[in-house]
mmCIF file of C-alpha atoms and ligand atoms in Angstrom:
data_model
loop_
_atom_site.group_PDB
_atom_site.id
_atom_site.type_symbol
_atom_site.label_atom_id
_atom_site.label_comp_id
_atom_site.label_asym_id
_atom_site.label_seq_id
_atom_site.Cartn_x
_atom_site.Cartn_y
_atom_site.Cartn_z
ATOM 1 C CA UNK X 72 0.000 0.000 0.000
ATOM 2 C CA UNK X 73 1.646 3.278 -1.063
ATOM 3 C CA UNK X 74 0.898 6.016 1.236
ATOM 4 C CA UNK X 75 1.210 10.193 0.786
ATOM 5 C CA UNK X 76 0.450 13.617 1.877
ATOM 6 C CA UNK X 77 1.026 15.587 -0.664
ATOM 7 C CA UNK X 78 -1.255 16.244 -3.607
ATOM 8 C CA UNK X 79 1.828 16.530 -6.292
ATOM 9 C CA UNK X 80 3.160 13.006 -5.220
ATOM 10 C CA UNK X 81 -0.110 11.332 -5.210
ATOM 11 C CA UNK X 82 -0.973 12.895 -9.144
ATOM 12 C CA UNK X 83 2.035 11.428 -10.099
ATOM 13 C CA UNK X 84 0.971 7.877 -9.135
ATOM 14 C CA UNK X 85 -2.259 8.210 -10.105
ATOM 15 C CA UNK X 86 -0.706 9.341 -13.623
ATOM 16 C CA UNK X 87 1.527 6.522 -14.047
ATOM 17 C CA UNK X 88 -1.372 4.164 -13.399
ATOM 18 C CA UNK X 89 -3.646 6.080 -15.933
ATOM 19 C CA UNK X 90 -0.907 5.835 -18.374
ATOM 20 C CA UNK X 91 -0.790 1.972 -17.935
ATOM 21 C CA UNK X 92 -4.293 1.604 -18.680
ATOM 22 C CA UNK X 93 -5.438 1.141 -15.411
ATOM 23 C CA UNK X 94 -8.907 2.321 -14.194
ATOM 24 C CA UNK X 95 -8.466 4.115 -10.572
ATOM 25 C CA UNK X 96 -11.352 3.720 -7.783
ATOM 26 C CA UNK X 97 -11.831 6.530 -5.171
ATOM 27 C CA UNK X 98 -13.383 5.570 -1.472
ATOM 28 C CA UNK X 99 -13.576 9.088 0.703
ATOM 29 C CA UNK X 100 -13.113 8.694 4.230
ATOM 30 C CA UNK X 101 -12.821 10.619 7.183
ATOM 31 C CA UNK X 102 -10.893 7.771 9.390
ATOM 32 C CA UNK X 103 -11.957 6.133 12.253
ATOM 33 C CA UNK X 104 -12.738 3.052 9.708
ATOM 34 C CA UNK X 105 -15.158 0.396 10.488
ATOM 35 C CA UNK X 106 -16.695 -2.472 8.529
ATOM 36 C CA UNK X 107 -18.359 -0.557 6.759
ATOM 37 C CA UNK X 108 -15.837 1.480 5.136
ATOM 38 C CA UNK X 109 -14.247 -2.177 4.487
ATOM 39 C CA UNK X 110 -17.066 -3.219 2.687
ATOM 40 C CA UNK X 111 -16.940 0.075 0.145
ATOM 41 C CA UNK X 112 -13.113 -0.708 -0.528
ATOM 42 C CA UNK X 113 -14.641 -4.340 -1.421
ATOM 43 C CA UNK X 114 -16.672 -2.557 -4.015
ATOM 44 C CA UNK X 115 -14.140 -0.694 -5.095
ATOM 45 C CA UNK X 116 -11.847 -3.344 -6.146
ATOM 46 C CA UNK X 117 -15.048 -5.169 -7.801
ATOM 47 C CA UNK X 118 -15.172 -1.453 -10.468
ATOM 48 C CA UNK X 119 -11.010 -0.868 -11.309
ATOM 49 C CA UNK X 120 -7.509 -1.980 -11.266
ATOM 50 C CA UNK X 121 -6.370 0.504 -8.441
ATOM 51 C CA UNK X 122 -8.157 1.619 -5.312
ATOM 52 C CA UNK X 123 -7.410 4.660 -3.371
ATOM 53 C CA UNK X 124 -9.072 5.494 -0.265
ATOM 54 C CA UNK X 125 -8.186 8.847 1.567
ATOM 55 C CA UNK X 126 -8.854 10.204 5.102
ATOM 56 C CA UNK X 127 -8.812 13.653 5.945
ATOM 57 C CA UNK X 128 -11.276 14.796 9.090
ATOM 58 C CA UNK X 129 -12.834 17.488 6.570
ATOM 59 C CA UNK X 130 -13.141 21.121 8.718
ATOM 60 C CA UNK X 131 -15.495 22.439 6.237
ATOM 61 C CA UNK X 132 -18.482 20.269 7.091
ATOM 62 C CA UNK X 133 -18.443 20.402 10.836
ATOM 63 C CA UNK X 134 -20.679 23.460 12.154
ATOM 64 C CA UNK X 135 -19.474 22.542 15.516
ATOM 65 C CA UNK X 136 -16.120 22.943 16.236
ATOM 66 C CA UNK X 137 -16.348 20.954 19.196
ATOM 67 C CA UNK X 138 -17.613 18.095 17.352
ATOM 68 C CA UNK X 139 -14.525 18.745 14.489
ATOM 69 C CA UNK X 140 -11.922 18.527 17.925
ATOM 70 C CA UNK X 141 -13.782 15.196 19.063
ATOM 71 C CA UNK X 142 -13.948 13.555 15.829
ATOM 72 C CA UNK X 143 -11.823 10.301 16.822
ATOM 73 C CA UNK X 144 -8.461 9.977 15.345
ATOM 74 C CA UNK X 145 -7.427 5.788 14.924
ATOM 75 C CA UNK X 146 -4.847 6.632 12.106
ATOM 76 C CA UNK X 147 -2.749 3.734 13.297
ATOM 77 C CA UNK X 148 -5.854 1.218 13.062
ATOM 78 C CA UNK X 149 -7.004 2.522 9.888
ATOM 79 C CA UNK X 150 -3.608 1.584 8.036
ATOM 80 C CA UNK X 151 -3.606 -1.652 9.312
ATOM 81 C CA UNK X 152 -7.094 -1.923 8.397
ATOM 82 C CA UNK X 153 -6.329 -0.586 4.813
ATOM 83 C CA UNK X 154 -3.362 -2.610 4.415
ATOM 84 C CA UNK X 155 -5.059 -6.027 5.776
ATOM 85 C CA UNK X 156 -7.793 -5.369 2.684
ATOM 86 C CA UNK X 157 -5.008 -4.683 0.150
ATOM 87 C CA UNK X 158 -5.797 -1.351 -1.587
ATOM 88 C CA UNK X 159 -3.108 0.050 -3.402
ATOM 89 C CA UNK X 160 -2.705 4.255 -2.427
ATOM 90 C CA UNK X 161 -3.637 5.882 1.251
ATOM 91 C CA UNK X 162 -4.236 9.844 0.300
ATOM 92 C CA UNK X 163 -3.252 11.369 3.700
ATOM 93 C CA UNK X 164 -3.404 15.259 3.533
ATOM 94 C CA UNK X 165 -2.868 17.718 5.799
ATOM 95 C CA UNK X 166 -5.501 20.569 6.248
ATOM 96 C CA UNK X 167 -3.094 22.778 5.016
ATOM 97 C CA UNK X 168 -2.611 20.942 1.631
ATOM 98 C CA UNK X 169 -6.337 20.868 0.963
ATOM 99 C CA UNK X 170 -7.052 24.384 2.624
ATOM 100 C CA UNK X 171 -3.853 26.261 1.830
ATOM 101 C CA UNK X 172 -5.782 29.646 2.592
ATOM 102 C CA UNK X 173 -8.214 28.306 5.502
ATOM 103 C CA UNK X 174 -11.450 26.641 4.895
ATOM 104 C CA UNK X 175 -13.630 29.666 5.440
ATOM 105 C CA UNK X 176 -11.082 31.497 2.315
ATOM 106 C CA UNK X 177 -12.287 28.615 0.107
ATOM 107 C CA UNK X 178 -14.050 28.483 -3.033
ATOM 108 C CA UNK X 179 -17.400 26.633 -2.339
ATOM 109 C CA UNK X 180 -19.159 23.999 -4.426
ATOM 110 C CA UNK X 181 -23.118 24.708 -3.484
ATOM 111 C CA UNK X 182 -25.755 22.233 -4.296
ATOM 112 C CA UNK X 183 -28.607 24.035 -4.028
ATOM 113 C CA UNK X 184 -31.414 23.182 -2.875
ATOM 114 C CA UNK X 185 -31.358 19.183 -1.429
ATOM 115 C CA UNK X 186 -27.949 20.496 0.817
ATOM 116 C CA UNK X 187 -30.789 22.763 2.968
ATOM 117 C CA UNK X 188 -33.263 20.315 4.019
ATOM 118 C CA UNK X 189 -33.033 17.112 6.682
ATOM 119 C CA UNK X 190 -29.392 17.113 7.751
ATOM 120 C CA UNK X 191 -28.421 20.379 5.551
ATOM 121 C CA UNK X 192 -31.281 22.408 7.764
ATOM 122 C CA UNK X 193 -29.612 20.615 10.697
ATOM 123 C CA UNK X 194 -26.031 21.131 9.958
ATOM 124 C CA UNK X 195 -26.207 24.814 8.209
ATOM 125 C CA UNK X 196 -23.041 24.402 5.759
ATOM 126 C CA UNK X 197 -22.409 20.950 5.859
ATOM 127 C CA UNK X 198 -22.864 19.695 2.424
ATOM 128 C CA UNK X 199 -21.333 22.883 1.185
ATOM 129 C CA UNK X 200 -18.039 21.594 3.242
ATOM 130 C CA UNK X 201 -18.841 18.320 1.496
ATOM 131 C CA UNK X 202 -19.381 18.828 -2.121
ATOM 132 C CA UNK X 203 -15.825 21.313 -1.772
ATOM 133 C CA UNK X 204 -14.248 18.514 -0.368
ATOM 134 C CA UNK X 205 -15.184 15.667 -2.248
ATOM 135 C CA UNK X 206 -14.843 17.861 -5.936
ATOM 136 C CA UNK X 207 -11.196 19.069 -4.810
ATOM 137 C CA UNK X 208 -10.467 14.980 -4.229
ATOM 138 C CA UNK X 209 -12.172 14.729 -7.287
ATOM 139 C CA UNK X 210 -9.756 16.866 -9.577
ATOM 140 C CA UNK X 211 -6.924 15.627 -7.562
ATOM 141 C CA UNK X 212 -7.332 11.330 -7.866
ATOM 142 C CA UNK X 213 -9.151 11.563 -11.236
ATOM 143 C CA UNK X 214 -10.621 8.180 -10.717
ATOM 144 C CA UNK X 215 -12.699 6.498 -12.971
ATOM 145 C CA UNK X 216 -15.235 5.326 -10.508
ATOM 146 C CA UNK X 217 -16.121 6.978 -6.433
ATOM 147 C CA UNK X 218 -18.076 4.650 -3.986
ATOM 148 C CA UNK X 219 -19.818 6.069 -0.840
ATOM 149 C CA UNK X 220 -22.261 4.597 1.828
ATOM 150 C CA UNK X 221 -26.084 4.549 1.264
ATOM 151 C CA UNK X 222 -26.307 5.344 4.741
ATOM 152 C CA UNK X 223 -25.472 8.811 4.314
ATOM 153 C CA UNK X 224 -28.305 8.996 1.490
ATOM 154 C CA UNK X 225 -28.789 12.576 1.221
ATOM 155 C CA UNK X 226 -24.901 13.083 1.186
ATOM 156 C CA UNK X 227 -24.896 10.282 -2.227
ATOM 157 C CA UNK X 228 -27.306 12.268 -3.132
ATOM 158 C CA UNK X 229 -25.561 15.661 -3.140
ATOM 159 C CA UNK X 230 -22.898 14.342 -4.349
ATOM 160 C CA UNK X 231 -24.601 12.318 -8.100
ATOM 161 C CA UNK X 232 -26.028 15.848 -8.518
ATOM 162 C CA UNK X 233 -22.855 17.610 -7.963
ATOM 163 C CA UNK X 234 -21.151 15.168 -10.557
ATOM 164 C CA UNK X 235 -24.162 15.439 -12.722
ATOM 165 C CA UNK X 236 -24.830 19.642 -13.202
ATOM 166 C CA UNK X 237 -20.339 19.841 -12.990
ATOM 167 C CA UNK X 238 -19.654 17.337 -15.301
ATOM 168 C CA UNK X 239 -17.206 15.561 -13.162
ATOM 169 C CA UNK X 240 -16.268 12.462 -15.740
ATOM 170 C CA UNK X 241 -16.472 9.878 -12.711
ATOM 171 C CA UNK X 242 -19.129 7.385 -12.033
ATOM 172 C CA UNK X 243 -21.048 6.992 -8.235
ATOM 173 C CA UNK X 244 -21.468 3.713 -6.926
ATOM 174 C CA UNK X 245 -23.830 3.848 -3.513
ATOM 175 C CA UNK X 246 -23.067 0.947 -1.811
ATOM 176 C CA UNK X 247 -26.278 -0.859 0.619
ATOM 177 C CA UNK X 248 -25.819 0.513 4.459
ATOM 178 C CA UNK X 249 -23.601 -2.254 6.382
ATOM 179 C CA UNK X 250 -25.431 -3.333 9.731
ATOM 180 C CA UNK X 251 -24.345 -4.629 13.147
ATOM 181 C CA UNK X 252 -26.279 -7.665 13.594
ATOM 182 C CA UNK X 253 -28.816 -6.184 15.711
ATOM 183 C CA UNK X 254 -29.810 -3.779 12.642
ATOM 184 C CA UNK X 255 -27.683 -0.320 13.744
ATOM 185 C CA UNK X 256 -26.081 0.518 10.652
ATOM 186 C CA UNK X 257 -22.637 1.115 11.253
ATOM 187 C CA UNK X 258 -21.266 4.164 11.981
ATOM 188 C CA UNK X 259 -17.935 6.273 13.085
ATOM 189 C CA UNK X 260 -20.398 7.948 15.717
ATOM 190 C CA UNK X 261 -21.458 4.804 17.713
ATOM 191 C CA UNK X 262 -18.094 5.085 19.786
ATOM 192 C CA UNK X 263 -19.899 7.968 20.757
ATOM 193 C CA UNK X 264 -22.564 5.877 22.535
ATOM 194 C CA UNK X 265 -22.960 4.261 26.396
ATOM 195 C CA UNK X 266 -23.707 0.647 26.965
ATOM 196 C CA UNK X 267 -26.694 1.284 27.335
ATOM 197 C CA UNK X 268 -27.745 4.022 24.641
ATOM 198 C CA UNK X 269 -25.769 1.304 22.653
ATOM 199 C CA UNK X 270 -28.784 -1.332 23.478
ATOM 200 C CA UNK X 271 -30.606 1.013 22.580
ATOM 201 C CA UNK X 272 -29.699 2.501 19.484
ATOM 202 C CA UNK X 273 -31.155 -0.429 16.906
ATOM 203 C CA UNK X 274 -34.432 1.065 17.578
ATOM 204 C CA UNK X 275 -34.000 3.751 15.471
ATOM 205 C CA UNK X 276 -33.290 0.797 12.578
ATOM 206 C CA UNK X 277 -36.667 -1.104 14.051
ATOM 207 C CA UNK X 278 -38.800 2.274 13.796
ATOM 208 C CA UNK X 279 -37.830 2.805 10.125
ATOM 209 C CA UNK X 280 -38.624 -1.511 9.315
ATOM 210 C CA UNK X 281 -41.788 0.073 11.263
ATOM 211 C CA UNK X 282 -42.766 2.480 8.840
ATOM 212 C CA UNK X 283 -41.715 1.110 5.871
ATOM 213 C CA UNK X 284 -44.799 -1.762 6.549
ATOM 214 C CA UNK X 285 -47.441 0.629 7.722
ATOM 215 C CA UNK X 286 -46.616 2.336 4.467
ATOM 216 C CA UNK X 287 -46.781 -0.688 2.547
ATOM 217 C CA UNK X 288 -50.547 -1.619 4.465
ATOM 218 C CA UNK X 289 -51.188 1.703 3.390
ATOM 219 C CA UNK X 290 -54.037 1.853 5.957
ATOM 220 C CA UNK X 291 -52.455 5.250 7.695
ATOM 221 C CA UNK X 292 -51.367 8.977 6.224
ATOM 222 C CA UNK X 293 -47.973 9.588 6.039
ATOM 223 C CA UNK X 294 -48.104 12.489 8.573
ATOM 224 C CA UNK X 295 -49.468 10.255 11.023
ATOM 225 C CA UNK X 296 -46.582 7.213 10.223
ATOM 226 C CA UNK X 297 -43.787 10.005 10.543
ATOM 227 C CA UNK X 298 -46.146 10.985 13.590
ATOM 228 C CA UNK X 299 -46.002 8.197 15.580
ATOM 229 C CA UNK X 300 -42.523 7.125 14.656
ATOM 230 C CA UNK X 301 -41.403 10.493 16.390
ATOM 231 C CA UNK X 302 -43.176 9.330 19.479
ATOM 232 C CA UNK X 303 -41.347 5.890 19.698
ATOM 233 C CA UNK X 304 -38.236 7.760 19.805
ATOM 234 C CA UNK X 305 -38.842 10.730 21.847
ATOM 235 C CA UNK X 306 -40.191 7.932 24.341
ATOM 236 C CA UNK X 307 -37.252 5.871 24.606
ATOM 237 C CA UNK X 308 -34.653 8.455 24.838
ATOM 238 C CA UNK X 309 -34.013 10.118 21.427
ATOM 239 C CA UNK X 310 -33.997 12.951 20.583
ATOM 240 C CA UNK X 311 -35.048 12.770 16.974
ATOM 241 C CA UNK X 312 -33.813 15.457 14.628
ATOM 242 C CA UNK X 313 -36.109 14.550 11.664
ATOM 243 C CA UNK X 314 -37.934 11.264 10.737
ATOM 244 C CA UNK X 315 -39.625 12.305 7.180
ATOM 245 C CA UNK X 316 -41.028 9.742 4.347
ATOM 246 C CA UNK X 317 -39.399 11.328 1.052
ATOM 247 C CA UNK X 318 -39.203 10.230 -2.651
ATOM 248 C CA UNK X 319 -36.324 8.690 -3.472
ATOM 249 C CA UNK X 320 -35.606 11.357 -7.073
ATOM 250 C CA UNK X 321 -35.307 14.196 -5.008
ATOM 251 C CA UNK X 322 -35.721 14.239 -1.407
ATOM 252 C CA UNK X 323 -38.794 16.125 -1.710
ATOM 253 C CA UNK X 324 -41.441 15.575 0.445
ATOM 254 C CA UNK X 325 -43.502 12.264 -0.314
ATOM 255 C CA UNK X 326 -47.395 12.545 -1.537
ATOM 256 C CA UNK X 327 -49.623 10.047 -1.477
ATOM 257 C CA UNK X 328 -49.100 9.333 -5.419
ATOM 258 C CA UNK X 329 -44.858 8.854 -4.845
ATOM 259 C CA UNK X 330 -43.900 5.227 -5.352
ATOM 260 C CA UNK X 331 -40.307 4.819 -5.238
ATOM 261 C CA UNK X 332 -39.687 6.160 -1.575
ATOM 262 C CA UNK X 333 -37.019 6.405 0.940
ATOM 263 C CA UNK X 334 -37.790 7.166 4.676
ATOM 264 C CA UNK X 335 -35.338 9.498 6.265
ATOM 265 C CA UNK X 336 -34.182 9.551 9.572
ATOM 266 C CA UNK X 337 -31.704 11.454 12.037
ATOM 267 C CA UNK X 338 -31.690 11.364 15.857
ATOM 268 C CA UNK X 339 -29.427 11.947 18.813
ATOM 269 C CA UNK X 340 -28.996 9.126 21.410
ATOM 270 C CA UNK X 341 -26.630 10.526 24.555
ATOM 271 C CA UNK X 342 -23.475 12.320 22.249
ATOM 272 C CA UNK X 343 -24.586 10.245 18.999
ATOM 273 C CA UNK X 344 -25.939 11.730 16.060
ATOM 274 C CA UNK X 345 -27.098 8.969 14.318
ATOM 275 C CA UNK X 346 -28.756 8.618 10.638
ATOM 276 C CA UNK X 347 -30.176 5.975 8.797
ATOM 277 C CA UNK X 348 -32.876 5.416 5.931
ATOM 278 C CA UNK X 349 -34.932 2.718 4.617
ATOM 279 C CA UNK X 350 -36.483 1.966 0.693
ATOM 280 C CA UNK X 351 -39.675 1.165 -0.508
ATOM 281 C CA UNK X 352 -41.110 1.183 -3.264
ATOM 282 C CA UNK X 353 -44.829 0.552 -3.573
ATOM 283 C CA UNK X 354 -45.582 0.551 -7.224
HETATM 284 O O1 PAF Z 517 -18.917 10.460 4.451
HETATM 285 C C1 PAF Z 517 -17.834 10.935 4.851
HETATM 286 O O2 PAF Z 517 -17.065 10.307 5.574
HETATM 287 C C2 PAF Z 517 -17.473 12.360 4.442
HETATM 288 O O3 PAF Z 517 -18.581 13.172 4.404
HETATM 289 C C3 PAF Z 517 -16.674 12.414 3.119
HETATM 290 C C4 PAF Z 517 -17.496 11.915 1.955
HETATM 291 C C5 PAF Z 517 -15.404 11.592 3.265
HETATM 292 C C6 PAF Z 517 -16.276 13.867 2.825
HETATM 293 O O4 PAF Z 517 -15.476 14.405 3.820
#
């Protein structure tokens, strides 16, 4: 596994592998790697000849500093990780390579729009931090092919529109959310949780299974499924953020006519700010 922090040394790499004919896959990552981060790097080798996976703790998309300082660093872990999986480059920047003049100084890559509702209304600036970030990795790897998480499904989403209206020449690959086995979709911010708000945190999975069938039974509105799925949570100790029933083109809020649906959800449990969403289609 080659391994660098500087832009210049990684383009040159990535150029000699273009020049061989290889095609290059791109995995994002902010560290603190889990199994499902392991899982996209299997998809990634499944698209191209070379996989590159970065981590850089982006400043741009955290409106909290405090939650920027906390993020967890497990560099160490993550190489081993990376290494034990077999990709072939580790991107490593500094925030000084990416932001030479400070992240605030930065040119901004807006997606208007679907970055200001559920977690962009939430996190004011977030996906603004994200599209900059992921189109400066973008123009740096050149890769043929990107995978991210379905679990962040607004964030794909951003991101296949970004690609789309810029003409970035890469392909997105969303890869399924990967799941502890009692449903909680994995996540860098479970460390976050207690034992117990641990036990607890599946429900948030269950509520969603929840919804998805009393959508399917169609015998309720959808204001009173998102409704009473707020209740469960606020009952047992979240404190839910949103929990909306969307279609799956746009984010938009569902009607009754909107088939191909996904249901939405964000919540804190204790320190944890946890997301998840959930399909349906009922066409
Ligand atoms: O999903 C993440 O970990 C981050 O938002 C990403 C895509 C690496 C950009 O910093």
């Amino acid at each position: 596994m080659l391994r660098f922090n500087t832009i210049n040394d990684t383009r040159q790499q990535l150029h000699a592998w273009r020049i061989a004919g290889e095609r290059i896959v791109f995995v994002a990552t902010m560290g603190n790697l889990h199994q499902g981060h392991l899982r996209l790097v299997e998809h990634a080798r499944q698209h191209g000849d070379r996989v590159v996976v970065s981590i850089f703790v982006n400043p741009m998309q955290f409106n909290d500093k405090d939650d920027f300082a906390a993020y967890p660093n497990t560099l160490a872990q993550d190489e081993a990780k990376l290494k034990a999986v077999g990709i072939d480059m580790l991107f490593l920047p500094s925030v000084e390579m990416v932001y030479p003049g400070g992240h605030q100084q930065n040119s901004e890559v807006i997606v208007p729009g679907l970055s200001d509702i559920l977690c962009g209304a939430c996190r004011p600036g977030h996906f603004v931090g994200v599209a900059t970030v992921v189109a400066k990795f973008f123009n740096i790897v050149q890769a043929d092919v990107a995978v991210f998480g379905e679990k962040d499904f607004q964030q794909l989403m951003v991101i296949r529109r970004m690609v789309n209206e810029l003409c970035f020449p890469v392909e997105i690959i969303g890869v399924p959310t990967e799941r502890e086995s009692d449903g909680l979709a994995m996540s860098s911010r479970n460390g976050y949780l207690s034992v117990e708000e641990r036990q607890q945190a599946p429900l948030l999975y269950k509520v969603l299974v929840q919804a998805k069938l009393q959508l399917e039974n169609g015998d309720e509105s959808i204001a009173e499924i998102e409704a009473q799925a707020q209740q469960t949570l606020q009952a047992t100790g979240f404190r839910p953020e949103y929990f909306s029933v969307r279609s799956v083109q746009d984010l938009v809020l569902a009607e009754a006519s909107t088939q191909d649906l996904v249901i939405v959800a964000a919540a804190w449990l204790g320190k944890a700010r946890l997301i998840d969403n959930i399909r349906l289609n009922l066409g």
